[in-house]
Short mmCIF file of C-alpha atoms and ligand atoms in Angstrom, two decimals:
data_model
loop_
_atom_site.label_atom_id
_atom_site.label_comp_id
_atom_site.label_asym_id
_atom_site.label_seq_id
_atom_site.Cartn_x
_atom_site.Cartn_y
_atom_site.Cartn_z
CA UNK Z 1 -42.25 -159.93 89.25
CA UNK Z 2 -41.61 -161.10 92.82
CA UNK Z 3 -40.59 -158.09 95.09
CA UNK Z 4 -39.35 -157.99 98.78
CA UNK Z 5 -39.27 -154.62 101.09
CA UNK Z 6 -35.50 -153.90 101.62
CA UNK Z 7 -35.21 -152.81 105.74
CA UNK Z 8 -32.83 -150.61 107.00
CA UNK Z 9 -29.68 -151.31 107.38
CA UNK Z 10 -29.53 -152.94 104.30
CA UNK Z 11 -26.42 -150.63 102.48
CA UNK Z 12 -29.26 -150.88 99.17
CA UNK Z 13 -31.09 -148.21 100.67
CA UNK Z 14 -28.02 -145.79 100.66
CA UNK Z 15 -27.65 -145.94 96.57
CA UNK Z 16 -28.44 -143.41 94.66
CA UNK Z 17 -31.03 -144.38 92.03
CA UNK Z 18 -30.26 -143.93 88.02
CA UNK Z 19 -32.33 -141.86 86.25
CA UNK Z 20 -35.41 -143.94 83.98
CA UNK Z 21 -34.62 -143.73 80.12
CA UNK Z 22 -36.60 -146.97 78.87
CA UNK Z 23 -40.51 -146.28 79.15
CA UNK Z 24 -40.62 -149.95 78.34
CA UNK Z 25 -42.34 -153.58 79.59
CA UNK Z 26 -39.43 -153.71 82.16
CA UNK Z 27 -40.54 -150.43 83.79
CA UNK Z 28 -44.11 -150.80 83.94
CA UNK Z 29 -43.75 -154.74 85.20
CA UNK Z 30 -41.76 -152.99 87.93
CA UNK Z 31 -44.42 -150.50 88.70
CA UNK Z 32 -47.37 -152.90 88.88
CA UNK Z 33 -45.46 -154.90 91.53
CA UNK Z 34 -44.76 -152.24 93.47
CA UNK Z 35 -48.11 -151.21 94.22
CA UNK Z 36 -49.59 -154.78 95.58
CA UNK Z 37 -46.52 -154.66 98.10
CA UNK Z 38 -47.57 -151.15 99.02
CA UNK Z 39 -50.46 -151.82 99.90
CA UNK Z 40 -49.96 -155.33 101.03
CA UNK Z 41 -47.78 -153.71 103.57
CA UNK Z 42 -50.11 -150.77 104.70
CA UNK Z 43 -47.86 -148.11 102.86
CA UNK Z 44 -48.89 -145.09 101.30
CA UNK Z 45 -45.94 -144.16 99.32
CA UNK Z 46 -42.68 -146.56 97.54
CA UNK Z 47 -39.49 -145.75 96.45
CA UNK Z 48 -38.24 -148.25 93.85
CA UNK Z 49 -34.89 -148.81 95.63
CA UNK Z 50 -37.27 -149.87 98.47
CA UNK Z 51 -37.45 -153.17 96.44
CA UNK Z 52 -34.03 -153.46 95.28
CA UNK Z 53 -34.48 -151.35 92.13
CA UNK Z 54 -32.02 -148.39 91.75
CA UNK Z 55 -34.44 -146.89 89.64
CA UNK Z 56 -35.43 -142.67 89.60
CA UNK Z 57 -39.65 -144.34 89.85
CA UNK Z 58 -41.50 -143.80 93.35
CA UNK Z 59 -45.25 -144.64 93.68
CA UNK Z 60 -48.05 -142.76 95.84
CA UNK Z 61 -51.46 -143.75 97.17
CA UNK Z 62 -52.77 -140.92 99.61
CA UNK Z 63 -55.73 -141.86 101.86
CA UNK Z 64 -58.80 -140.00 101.90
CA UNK Z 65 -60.28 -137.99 104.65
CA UNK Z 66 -62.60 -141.18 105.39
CA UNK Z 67 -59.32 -143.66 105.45
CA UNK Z 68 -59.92 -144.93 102.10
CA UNK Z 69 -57.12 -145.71 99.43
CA UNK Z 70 -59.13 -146.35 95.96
CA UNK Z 71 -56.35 -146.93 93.78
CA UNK Z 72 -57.66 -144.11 91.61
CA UNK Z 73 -55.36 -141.90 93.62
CA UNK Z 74 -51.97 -144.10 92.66
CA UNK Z 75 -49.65 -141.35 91.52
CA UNK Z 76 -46.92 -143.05 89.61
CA UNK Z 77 -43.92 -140.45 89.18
CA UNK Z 78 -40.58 -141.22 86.94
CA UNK Z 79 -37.51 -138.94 87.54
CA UNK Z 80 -39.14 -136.87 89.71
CA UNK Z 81 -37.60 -133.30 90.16
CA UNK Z 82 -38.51 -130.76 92.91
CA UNK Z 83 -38.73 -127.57 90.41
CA UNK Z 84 -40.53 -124.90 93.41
CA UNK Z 85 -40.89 -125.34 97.57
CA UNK Z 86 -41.42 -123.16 100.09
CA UNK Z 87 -42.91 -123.47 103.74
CA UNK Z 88 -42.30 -125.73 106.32
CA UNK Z 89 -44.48 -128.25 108.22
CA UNK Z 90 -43.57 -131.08 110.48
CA UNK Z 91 -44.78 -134.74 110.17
CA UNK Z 92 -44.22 -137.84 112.22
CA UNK Z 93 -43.01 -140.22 109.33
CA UNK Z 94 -43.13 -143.91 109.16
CA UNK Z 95 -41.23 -146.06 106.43
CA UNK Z 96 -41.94 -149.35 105.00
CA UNK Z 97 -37.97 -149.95 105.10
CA UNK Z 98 -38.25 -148.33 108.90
CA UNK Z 99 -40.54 -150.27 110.18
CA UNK Z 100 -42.36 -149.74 113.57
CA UNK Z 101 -40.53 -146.38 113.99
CA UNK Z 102 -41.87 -143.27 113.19
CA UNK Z 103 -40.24 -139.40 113.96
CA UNK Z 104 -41.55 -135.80 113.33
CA UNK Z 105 -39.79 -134.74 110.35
CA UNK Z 106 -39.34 -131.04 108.89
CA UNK Z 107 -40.00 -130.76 104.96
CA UNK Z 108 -41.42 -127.78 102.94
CA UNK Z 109 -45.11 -127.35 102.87
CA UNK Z 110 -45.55 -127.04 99.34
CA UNK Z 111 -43.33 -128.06 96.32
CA UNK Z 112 -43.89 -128.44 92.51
CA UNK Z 113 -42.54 -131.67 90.85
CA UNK Z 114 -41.75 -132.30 87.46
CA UNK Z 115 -42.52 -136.03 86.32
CA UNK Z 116 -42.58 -138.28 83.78
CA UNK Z 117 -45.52 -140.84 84.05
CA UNK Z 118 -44.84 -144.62 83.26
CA UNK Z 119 -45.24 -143.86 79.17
CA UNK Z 120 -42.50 -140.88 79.57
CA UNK Z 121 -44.91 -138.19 79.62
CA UNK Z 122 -43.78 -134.96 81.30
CA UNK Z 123 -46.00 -133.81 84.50
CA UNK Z 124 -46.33 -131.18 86.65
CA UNK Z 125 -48.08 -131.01 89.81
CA UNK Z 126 -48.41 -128.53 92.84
CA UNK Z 127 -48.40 -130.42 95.98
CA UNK Z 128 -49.11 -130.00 100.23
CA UNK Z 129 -50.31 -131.43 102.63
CA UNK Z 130 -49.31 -134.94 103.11
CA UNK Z 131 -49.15 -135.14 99.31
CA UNK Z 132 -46.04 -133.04 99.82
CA UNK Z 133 -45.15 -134.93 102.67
CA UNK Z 134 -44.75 -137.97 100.70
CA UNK Z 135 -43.43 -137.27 97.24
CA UNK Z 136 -40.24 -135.30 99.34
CA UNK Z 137 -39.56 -138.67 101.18
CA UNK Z 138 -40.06 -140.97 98.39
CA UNK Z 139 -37.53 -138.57 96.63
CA UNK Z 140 -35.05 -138.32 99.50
CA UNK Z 141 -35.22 -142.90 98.81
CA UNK Z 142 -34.19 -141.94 95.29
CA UNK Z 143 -30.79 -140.47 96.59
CA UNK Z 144 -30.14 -142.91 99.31
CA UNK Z 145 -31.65 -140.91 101.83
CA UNK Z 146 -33.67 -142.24 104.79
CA UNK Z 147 -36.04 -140.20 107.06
CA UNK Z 148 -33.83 -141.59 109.98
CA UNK Z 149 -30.98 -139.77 108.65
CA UNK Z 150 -32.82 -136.43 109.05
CA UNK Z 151 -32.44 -136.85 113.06
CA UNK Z 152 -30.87 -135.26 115.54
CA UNK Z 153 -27.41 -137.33 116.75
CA UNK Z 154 -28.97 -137.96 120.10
CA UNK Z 155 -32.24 -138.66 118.54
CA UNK Z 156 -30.39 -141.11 116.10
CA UNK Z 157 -28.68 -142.95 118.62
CA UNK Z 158 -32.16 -143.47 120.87
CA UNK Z 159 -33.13 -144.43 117.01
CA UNK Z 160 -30.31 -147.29 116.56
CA UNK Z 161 -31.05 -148.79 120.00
CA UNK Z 162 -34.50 -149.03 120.10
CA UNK Z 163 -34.09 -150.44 116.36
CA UNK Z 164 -32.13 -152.94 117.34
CA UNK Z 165 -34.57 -154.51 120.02
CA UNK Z 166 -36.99 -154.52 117.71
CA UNK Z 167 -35.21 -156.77 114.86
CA UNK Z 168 -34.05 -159.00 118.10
CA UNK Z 169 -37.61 -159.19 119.23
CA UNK Z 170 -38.76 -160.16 115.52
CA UNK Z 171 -36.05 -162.35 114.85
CA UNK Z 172 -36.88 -164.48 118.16
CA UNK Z 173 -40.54 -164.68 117.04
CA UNK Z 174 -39.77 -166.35 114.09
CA UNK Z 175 -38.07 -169.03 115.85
C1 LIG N 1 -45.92 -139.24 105.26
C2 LIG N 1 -44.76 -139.72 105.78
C3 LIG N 1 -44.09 -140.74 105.14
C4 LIG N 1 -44.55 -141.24 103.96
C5 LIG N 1 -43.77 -142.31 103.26
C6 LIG N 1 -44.52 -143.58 103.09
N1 LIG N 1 -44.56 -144.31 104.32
C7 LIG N 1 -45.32 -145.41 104.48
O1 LIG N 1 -46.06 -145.79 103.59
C8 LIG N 1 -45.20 -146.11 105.77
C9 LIG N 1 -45.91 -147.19 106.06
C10 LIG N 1 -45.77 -147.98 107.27
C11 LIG N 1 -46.61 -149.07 107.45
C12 LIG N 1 -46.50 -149.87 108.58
O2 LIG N 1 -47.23 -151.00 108.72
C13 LIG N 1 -48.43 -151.02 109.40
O3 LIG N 1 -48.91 -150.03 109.89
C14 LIG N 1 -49.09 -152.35 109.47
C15 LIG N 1 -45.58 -149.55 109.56
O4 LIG N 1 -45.55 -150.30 110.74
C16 LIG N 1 -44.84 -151.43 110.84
O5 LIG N 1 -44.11 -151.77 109.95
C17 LIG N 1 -44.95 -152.19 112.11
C18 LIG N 1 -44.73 -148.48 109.38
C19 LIG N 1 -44.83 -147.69 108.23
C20 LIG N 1 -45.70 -140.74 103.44
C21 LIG N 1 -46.38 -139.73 104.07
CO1 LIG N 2 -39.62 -144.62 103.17
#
């Protein structure tokens, strides 16, 4: 399965993603090619719709304290649910859809998810740190939400322009 990163302002990243019924060939095909783009791309976390798949499936690969990424760690979560949260913590964010921007963002500290793995086993897990981090942004992707969208109006506007130099400045380098 050939997969692309979608980049803002693609309108693909506003859609709302369907919830995963099939635990089937389709669905884990999708989830093996999602993690070679990941990490491919230097990510750490991928929201299906990120590759053009309005599907409830986001992936997760957390570095260690020493930088490493053994793919050991992948968490692979289906219809993901935030069942618990509390806390608050601030981040600066980065996005593979975003990229070359990054912006303190305010979350909860902790949260519980409820999962289904790529076989349609239920999960639980108790997350923080950037674990936390993470799994909330990969789930705001699943309803069409971007980190960008979390910022201030001024801070969004700074956002827009800046953004725009940047896909001017790529564009011209491809030339
Ligand atoms: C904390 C905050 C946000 C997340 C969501 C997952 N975000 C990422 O995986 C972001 C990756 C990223 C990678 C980039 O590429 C390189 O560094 C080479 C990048 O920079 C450029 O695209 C130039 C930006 C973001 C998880 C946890
Ligand atoms: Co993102």
């Amino acid at each position: 399965m050939k997969l692309e990163i979608v980049e803002y302002p693609d309108r693909k990243l506003k859609e709302v993603s369907v919830e995963v019924e099939k635990f089937d060939e389709q669905l884990h095909k999708l989830l093996d090619a999602m993690y070679p783009i990941m990490i491919d791309s230097n990510g750490i976390g991928l929201a299906a719709i990120q590759v053009a798949h309005a599907k409830r499936v986001l992936i997760l690969n957390i570095p260690e304290e020493d930088g490493e990424q053994p793919k050991e760690n992948l968490v692979e979560m289906v219809n993901p649910v935030i069942t618990a949260k509390g806390g608050e913590t601030t981040y600066q964010e980065g996005c593979l859809s975003v990229p070359s921007f990054y912006e303190d963002i305010v979350r909860y500290e902790k949260i519980t998810v409820n999962y289904q793995d790529r076989d349609g086993n239920t999960k639980v897990v108790d997350a923080d740190g950037l674990f936390s981090i993470a799994i909330q942004h990969e789930i705001d992707h699943l309803n069409g939400v971007l980190f960008i969208d979390k910022l201030s109006y001024s801070r969004r506007k700074k956002f827009e322009k800046e953004y725009k130099k940047f896909q001017k400045e790529k564009k011209s380098s491809k030339k």
